[in-house]
mmCIF file of C-alpha atoms in Angstrom:
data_model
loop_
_atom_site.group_PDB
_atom_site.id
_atom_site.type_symbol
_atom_site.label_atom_id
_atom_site.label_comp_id
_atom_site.label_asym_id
_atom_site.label_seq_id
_atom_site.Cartn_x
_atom_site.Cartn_y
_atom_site.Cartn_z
ATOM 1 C CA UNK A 1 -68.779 -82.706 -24.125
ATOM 2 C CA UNK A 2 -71.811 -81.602 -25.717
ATOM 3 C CA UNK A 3 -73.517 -81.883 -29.416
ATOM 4 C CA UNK A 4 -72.103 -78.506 -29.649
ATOM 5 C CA UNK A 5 -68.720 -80.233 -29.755
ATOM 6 C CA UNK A 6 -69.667 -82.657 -32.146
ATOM 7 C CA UNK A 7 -68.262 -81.886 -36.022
ATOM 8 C CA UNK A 8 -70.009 -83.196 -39.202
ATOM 9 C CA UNK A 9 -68.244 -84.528 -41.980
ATOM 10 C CA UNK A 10 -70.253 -85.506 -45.306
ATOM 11 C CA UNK A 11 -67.678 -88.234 -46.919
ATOM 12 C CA UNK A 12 -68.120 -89.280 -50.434
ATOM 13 C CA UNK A 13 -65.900 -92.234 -50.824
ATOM 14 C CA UNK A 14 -65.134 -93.496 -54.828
ATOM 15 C CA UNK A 15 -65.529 -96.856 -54.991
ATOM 16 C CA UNK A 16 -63.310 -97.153 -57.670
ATOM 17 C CA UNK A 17 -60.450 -95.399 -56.821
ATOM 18 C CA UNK A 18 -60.519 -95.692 -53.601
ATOM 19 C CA UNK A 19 -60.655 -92.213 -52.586
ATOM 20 C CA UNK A 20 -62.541 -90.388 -49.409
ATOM 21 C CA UNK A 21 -63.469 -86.724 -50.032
ATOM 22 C CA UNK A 22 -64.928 -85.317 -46.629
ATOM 23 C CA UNK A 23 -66.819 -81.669 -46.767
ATOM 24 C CA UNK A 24 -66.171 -80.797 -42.989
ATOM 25 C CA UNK A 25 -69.607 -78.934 -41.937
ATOM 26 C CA UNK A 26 -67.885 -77.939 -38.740
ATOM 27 C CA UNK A 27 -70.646 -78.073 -35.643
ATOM 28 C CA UNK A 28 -73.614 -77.351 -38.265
ATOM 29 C CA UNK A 29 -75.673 -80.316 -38.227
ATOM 30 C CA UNK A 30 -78.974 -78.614 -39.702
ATOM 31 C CA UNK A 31 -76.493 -77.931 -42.483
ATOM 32 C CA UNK A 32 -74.693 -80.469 -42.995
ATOM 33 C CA UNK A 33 -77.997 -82.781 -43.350
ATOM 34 C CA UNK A 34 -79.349 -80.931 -45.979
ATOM 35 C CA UNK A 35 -76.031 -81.097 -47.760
ATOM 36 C CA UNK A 36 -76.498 -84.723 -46.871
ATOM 37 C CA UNK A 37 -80.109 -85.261 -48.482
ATOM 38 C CA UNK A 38 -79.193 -82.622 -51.026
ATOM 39 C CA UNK A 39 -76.067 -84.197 -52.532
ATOM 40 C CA UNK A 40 -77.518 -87.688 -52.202
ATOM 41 C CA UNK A 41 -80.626 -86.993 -54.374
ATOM 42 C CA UNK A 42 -78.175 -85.643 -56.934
ATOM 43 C CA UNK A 43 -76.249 -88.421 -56.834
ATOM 44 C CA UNK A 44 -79.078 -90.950 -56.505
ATOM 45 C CA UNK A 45 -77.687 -92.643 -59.744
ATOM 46 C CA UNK A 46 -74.314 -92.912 -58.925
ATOM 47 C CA UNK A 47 -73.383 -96.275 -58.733
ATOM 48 C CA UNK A 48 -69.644 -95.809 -58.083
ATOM 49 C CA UNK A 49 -70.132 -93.180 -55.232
ATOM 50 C CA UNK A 50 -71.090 -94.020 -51.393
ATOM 51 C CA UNK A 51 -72.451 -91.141 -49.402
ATOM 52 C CA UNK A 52 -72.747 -90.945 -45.881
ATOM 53 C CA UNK A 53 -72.419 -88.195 -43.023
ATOM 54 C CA UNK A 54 -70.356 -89.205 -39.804
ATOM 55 C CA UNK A 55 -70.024 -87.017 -37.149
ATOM 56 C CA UNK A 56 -67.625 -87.402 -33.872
ATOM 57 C CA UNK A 57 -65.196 -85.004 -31.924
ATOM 58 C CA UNK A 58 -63.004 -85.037 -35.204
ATOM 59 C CA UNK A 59 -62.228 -86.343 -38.886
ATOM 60 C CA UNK A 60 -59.548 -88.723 -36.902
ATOM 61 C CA UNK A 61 -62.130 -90.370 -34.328
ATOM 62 C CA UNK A 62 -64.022 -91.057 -37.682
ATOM 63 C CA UNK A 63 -61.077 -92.400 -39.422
ATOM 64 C CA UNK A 64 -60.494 -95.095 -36.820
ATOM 65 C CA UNK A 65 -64.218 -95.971 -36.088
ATOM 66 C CA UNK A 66 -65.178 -95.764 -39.733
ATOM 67 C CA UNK A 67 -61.504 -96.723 -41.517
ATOM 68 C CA UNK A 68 -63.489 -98.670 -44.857
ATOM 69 C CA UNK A 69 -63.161 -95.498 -46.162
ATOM 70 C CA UNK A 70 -60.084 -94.577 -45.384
ATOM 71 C CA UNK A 71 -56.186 -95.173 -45.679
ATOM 72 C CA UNK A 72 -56.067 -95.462 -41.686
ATOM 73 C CA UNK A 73 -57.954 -98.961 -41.838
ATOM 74 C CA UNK A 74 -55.784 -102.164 -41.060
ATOM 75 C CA UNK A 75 -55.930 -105.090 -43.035
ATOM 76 C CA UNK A 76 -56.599 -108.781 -41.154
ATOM 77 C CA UNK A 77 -53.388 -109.568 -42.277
ATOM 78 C CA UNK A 78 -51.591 -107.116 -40.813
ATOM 79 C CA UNK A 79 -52.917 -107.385 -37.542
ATOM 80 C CA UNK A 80 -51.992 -111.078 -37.172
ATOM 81 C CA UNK A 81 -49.171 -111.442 -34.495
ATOM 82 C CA UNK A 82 -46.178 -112.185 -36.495
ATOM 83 C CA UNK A 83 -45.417 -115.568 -38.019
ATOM 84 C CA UNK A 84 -49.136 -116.604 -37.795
ATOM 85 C CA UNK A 85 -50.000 -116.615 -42.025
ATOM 86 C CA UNK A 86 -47.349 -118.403 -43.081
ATOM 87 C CA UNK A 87 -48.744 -117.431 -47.087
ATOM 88 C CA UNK B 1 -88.723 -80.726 -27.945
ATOM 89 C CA UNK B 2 -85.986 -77.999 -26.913
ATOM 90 C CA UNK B 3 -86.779 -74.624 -27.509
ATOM 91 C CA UNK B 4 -85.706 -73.338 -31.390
ATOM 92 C CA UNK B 5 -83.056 -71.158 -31.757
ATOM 93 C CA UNK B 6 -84.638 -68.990 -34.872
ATOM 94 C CA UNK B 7 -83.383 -71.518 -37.544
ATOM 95 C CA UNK B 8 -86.385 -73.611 -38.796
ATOM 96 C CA UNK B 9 -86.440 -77.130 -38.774
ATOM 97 C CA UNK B 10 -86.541 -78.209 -42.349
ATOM 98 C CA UNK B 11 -88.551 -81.642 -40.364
ATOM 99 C CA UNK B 12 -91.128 -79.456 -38.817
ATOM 100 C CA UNK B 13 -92.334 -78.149 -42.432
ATOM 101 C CA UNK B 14 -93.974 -81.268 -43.661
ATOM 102 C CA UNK B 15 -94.945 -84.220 -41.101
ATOM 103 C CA UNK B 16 -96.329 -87.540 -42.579
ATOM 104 C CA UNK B 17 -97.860 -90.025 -40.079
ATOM 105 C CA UNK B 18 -96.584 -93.486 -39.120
ATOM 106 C CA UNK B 19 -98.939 -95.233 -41.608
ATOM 107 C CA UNK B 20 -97.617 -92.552 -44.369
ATOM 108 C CA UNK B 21 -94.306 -93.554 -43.538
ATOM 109 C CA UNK B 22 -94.313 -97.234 -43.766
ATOM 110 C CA UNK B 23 -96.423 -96.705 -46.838
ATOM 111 C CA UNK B 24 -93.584 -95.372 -48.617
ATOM 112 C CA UNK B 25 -91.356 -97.813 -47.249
ATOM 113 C CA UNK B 26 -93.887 -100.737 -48.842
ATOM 114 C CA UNK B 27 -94.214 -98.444 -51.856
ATOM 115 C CA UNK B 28 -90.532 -98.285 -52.703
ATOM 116 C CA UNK B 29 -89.727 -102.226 -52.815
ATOM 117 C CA UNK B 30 -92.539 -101.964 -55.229
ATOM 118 C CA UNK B 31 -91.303 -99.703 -57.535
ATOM 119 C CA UNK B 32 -87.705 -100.789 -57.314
ATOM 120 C CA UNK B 33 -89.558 -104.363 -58.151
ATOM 121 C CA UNK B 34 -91.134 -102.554 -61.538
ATOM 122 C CA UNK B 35 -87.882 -100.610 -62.608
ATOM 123 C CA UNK B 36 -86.279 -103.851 -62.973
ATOM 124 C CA UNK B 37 -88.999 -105.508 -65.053
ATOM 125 C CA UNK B 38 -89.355 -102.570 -67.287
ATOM 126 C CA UNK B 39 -86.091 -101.686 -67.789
ATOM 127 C CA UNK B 40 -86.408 -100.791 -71.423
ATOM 128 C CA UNK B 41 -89.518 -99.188 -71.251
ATOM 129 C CA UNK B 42 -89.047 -94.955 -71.074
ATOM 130 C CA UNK B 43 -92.652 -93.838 -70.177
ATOM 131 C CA UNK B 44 -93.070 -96.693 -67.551
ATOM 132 C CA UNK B 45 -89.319 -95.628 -66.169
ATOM 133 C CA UNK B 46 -90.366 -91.774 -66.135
ATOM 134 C CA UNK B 47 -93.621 -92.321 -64.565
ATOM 135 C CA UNK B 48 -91.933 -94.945 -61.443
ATOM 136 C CA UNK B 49 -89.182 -92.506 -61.107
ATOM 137 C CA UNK B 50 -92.044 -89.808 -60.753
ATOM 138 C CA UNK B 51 -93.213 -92.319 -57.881
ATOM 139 C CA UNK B 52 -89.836 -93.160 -56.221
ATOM 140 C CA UNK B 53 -88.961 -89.678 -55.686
ATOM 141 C CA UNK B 54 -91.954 -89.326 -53.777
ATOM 142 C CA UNK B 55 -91.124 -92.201 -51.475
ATOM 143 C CA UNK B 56 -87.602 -90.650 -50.955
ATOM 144 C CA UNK B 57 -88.573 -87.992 -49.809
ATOM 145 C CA UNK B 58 -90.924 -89.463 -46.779
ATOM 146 C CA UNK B 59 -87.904 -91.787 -45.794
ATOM 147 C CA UNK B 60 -85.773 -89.294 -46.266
ATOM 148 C CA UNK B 61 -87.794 -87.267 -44.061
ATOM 149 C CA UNK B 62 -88.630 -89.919 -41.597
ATOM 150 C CA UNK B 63 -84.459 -90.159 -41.445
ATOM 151 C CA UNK B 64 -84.444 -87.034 -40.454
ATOM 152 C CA UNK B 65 -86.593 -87.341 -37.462
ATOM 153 C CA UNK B 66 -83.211 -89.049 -35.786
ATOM 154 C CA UNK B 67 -80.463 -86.583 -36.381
ATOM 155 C CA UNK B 68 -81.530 -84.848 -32.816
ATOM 156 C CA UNK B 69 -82.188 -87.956 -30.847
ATOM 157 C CA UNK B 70 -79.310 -90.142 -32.587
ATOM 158 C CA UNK B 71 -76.990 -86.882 -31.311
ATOM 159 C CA UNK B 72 -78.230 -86.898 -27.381
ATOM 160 C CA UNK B 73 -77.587 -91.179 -27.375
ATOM 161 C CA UNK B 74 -74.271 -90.045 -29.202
ATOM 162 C CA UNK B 75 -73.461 -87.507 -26.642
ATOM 163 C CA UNK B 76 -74.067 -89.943 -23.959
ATOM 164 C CA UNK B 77 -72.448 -92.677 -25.058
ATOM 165 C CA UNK B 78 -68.648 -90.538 -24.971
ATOM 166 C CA UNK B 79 -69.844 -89.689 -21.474
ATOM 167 C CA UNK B 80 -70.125 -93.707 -20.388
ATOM 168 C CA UNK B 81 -67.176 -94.398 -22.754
ATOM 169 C CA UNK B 82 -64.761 -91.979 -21.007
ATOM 170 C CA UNK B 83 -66.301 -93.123 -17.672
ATOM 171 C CA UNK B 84 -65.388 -96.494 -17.752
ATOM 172 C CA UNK B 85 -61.286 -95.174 -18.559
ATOM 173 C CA UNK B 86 -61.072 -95.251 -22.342
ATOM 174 C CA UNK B 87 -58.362 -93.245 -23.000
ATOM 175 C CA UNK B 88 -59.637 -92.141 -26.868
ATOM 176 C CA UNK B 89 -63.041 -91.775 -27.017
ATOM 177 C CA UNK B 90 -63.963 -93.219 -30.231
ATOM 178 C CA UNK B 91 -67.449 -92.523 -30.485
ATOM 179 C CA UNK B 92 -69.019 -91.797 -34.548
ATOM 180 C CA UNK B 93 -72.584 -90.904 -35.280
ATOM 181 C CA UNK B 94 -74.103 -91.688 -38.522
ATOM 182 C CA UNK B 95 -77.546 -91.802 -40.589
ATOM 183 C CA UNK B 96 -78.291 -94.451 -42.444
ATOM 184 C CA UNK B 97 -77.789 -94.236 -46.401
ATOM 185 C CA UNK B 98 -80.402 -93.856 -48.151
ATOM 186 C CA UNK B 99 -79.327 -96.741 -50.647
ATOM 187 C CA UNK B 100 -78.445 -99.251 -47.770
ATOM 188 C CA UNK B 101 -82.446 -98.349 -46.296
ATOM 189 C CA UNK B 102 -84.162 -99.191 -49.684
ATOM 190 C CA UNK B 103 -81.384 -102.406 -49.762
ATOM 191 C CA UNK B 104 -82.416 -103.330 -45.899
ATOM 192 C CA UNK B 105 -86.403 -103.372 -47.260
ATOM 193 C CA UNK B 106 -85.764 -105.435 -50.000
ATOM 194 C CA UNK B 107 -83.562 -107.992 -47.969
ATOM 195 C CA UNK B 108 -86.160 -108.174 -45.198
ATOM 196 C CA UNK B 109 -89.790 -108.222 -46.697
ATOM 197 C CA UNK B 110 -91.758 -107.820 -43.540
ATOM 198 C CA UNK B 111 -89.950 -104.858 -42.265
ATOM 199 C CA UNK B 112 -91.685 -101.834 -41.028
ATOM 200 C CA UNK B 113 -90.176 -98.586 -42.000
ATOM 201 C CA UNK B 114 -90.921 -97.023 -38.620
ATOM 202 C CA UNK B 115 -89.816 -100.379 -36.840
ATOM 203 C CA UNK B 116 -86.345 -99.874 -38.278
ATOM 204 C CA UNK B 117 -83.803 -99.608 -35.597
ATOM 205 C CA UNK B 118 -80.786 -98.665 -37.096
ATOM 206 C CA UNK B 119 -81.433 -95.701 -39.392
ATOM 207 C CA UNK B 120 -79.633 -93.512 -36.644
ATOM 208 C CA UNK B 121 -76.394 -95.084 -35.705
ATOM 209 C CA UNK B 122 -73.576 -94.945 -32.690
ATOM 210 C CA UNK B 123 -70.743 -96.659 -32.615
ATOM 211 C CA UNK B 124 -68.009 -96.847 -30.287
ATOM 212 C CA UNK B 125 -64.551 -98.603 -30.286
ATOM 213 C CA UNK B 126 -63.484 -98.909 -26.996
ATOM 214 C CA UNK B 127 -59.682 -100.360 -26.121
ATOM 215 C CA UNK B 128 -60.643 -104.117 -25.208
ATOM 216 C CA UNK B 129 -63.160 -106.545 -24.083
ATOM 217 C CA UNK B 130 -62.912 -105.599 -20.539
ATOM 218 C CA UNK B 131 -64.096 -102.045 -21.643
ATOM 219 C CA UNK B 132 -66.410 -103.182 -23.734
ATOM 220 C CA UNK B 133 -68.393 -105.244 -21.344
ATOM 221 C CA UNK B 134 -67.928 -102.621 -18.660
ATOM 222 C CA UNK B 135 -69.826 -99.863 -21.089
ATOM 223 C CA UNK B 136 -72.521 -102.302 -22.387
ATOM 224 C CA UNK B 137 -73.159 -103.112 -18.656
ATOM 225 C CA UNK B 138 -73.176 -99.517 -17.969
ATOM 226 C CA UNK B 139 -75.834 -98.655 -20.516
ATOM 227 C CA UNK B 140 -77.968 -101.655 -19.453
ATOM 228 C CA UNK B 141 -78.335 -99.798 -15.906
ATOM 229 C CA UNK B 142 -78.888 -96.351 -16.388
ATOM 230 C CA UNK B 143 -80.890 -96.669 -20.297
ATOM 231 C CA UNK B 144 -84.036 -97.708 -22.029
ATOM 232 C CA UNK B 145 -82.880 -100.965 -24.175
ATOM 233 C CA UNK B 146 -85.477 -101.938 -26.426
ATOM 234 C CA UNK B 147 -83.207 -104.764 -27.606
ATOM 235 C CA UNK B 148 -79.857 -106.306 -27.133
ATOM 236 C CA UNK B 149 -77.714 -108.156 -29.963
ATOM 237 C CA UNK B 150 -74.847 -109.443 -28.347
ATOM 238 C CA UNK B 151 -72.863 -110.885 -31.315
ATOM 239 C CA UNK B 152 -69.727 -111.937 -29.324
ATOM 240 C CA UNK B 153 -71.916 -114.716 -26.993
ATOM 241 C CA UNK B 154 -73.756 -115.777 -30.569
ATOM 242 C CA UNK B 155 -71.525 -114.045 -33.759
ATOM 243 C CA UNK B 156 -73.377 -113.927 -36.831
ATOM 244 C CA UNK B 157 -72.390 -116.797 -39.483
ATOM 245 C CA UNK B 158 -70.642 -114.321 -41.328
ATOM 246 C CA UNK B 159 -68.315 -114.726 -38.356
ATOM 247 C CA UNK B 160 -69.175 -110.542 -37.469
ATOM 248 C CA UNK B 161 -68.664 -109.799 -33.894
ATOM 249 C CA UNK B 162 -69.656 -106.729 -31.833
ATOM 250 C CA UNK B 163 -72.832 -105.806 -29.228
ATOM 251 C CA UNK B 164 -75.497 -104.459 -30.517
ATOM 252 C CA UNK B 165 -78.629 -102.135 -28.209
ATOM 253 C CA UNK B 166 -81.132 -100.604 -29.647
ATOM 254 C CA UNK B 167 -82.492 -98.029 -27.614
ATOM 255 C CA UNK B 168 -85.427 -95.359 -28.118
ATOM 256 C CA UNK B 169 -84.897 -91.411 -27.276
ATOM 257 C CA UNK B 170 -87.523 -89.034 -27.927
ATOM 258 C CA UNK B 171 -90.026 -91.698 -29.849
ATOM 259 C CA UNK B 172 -86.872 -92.947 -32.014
ATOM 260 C CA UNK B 173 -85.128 -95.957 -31.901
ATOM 261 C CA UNK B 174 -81.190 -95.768 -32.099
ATOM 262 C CA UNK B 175 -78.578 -98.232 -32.253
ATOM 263 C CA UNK B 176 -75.492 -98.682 -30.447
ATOM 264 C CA UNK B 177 -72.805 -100.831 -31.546
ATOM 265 C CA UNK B 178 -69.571 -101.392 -29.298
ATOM 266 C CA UNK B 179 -66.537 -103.193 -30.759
ATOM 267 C CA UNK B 180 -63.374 -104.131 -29.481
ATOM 268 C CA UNK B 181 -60.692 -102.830 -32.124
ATOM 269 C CA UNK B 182 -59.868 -106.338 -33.417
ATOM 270 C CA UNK B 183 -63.912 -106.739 -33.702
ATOM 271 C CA UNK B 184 -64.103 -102.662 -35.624
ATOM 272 C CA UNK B 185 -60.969 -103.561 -38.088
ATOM 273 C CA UNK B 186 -62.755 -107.104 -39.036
ATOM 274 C CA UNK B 187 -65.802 -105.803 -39.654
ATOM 275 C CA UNK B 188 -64.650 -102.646 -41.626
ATOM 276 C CA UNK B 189 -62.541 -104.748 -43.511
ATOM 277 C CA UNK B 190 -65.554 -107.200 -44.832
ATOM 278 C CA UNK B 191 -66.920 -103.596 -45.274
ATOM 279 C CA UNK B 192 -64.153 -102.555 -47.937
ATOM 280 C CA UNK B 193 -64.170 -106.168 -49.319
ATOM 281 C CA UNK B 194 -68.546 -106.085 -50.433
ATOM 282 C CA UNK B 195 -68.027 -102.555 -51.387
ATOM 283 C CA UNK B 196 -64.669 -102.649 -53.820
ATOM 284 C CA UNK B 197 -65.751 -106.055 -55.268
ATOM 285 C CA UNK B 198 -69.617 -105.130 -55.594
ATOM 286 C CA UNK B 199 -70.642 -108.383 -53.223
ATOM 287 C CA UNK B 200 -72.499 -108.307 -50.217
ATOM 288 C CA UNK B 201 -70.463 -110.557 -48.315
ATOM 289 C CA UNK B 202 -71.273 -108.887 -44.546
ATOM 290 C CA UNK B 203 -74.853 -110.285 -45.523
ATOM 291 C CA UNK B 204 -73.503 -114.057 -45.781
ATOM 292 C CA UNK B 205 -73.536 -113.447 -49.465
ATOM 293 C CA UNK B 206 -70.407 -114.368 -52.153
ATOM 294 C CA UNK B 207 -67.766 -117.156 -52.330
ATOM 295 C CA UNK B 208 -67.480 -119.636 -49.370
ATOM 296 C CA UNK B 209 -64.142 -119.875 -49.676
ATOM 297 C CA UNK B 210 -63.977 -115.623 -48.770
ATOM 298 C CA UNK B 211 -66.766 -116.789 -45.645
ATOM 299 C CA UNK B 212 -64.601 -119.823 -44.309
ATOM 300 C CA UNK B 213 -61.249 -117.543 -44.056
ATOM 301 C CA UNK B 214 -63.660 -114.364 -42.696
ATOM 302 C CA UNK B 215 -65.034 -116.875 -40.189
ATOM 303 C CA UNK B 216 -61.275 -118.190 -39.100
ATOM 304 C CA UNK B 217 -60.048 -114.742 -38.490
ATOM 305 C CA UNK B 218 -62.891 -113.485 -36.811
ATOM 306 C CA UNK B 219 -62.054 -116.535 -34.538
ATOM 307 C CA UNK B 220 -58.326 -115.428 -34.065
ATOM 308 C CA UNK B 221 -59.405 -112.546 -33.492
ATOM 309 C CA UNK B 222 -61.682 -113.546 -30.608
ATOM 310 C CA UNK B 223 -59.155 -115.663 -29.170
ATOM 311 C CA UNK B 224 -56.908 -112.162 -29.471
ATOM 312 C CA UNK B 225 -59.565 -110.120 -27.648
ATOM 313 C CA UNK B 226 -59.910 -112.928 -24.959
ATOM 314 C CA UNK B 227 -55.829 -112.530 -24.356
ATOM 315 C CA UNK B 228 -55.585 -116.291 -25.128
ATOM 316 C CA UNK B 229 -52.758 -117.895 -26.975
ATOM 317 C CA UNK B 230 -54.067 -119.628 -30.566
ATOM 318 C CA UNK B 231 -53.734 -123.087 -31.076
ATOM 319 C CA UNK B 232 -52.544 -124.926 -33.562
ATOM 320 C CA UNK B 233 -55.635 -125.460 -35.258
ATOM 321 C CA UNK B 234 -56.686 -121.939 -35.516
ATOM 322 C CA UNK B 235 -52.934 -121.177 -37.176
ATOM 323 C CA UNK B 236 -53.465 -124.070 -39.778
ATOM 324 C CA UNK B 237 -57.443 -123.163 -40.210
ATOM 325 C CA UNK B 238 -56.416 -119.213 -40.556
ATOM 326 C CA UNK B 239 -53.321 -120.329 -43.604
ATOM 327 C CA UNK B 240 -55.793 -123.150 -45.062
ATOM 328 C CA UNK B 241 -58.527 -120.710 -45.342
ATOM 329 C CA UNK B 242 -56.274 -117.586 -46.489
ATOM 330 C CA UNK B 243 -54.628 -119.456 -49.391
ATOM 331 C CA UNK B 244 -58.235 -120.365 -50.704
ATOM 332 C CA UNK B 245 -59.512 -117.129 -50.111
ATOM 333 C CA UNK B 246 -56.846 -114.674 -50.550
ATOM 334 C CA UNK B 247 -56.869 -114.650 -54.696
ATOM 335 C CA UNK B 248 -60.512 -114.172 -54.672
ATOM 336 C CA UNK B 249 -60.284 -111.233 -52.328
ATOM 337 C CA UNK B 250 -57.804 -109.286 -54.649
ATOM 338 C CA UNK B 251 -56.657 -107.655 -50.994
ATOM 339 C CA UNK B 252 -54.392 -105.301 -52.637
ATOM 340 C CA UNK B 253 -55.883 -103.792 -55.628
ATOM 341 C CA UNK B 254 -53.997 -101.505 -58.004
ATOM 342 C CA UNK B 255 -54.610 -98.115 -57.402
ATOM 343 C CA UNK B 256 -53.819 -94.523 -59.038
ATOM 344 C CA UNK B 257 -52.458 -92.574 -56.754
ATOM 345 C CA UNK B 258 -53.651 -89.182 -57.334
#
């Protein structure tokens, strides 16, 4: 595998809500950092948003490595063996 | 340098030096210093603002300089990863934000821009501890480690656990982090936790109650990674800690679901 193979994503999570939205810059990295400074100077302000560009083989490898962001990631307390937190 | 493929390098148009660099870096905790103290003041705010947009732009710049190099230690890092049997390779590249650089030269004073070592990022999540020693060792022979962090030997109070190199490519430094999954869904956890509630607790700060149950999991965890059984102690610690912690952490938030 080569950079070639890598794919950019530029996420802009919502604190708020919640909520990921990923612009998938496919293996354009000279574009996809523009977008990055580009978006993030327009958004310099914004409080409520996290920007960040991850890049990997694909959106899932970046789901798992980077779940905060995402509805993939596993809470502690699910990944207690069973009967452990008592509540 | 490789050879350009006709594209320009939006880096190559404007260079600043070192000094410049770290300038801006110095620069910027002083004017985020002054926006605070003249809050309600318009000219002063226009003319800092005037002054901080300049300073972005040479560390945004200077952030720049690692997308190439940060993409080579990325590229090599899946190579060692799916060497040493991983069967995903789970390997993520990122730059730095520009928020959490401005926050990481307020929180440490005597910081040098340029002396920065994690404004390009790797990490990889590799299936256990066995893999994840096996990899670290593996980068120890064949790269250039400027400086190792091994925060499963010593974990940082906030209980965070993972290894840490820093290693230069092409002038840069880069860091590598390796985590075990148990290790990756802690820490991205604590992650979601500063960010939803607006408090940095992966920098030790916050409630101690949300630190003490943080701390006992990471523990668990540890004893998880290490294939051990838990003893009693770290059950009782982990539902002692949790029912402290666990209204304070608001773990499952209301959410609109559109």
């Amino acid at each position: 595998m080569t950079s070639a193979d890598i794919k950019h994503f530029l996420i802009v999570y919502d604190i708020p809500t919640g909520k990921a939205r990923v612009r998938d810059f496919g293996a354009d990295y000279d574009i996809a950092l523009a977008a990055y400074a580009e978006i993030e100077a327009e958004m310099k302000d914004r409080d409520d948003l996290d920007i960040v560009l991850l890049s990997a083989d694909s959106l899932e490898t970046v789901k798992r490595t980077h779940s905060s962001y995402f509805e993939t990631r596993e809470s502690f307390e699910s990944l207690l063996p069973p009967g452990v937190l008592t509540r | 340098m490789s050879p350009r493929a006709g594209r320009s390098h939006p880096e190559d148009e404007v260079t600043y030096t070192k000094g410049e660099v770290n300038r801006a870096g110095k620069l910027l905790r002083a004017i985020v210093e002054e926006i605070e103290a003249n809050k309600d003041d318009h000219d002063v705010l226009v003319e800092v603002t005037h002054r901080l947009v300049d300073a972005i732009e040479v560390i945004s710049w200077w952030r720049r300089l690692h997308a190439h190099p940060l993409s080579k230690v990325a590229v090599n890092l899946r190579y060692h990863v799916s060497a040493e049997g991983c069967d995903h390779v789970d390997v993520t590249q990122r730059l730095k934000r520009l928020p959490t650089i401005i926050d990481k030269l307020e929180r440490e004073p005597t910081m040098q821009l340029t002396q920065m070592g994690d404004i390009g990022g790797v990490r990889a999540r590799v299936p256990s501890l066995d893999h994840l020693r096996a990899v670290s060792r593996r980068l120890q022979r064949t790269w250039t480690i400027v400086r190792t962090r091994d925060y499963i030997e010593e974990p940082r109070d906030s209980g965070y656990r993972a290894v840490h190199h820093i290693v230069r490519r092409d002038e840069r430094l880069i860091e590598v982090q390796l985590r075990t999954p148990f290790q990756d869904a802690w820490a991205n956890q604590v992650e979601e936790d500063s960010r939803r509630l607006d408090v940095g607790y992966k920098f030790g700060q916050g409630d101690a109650d949300v630190h003490d149950y943080y701390r006992a999991i990471s523990e668990v965890f540890a004893v998880l990674d290490r294939e051990e059984d838990l003893s009693p102690d770290q059950v009782a610690a982990i539902n002692e800690s949790y029912s402290l912690a666990a209204g304070k952490l608001e773990r499952e938030p209301e959410r609109e679901d559109n």
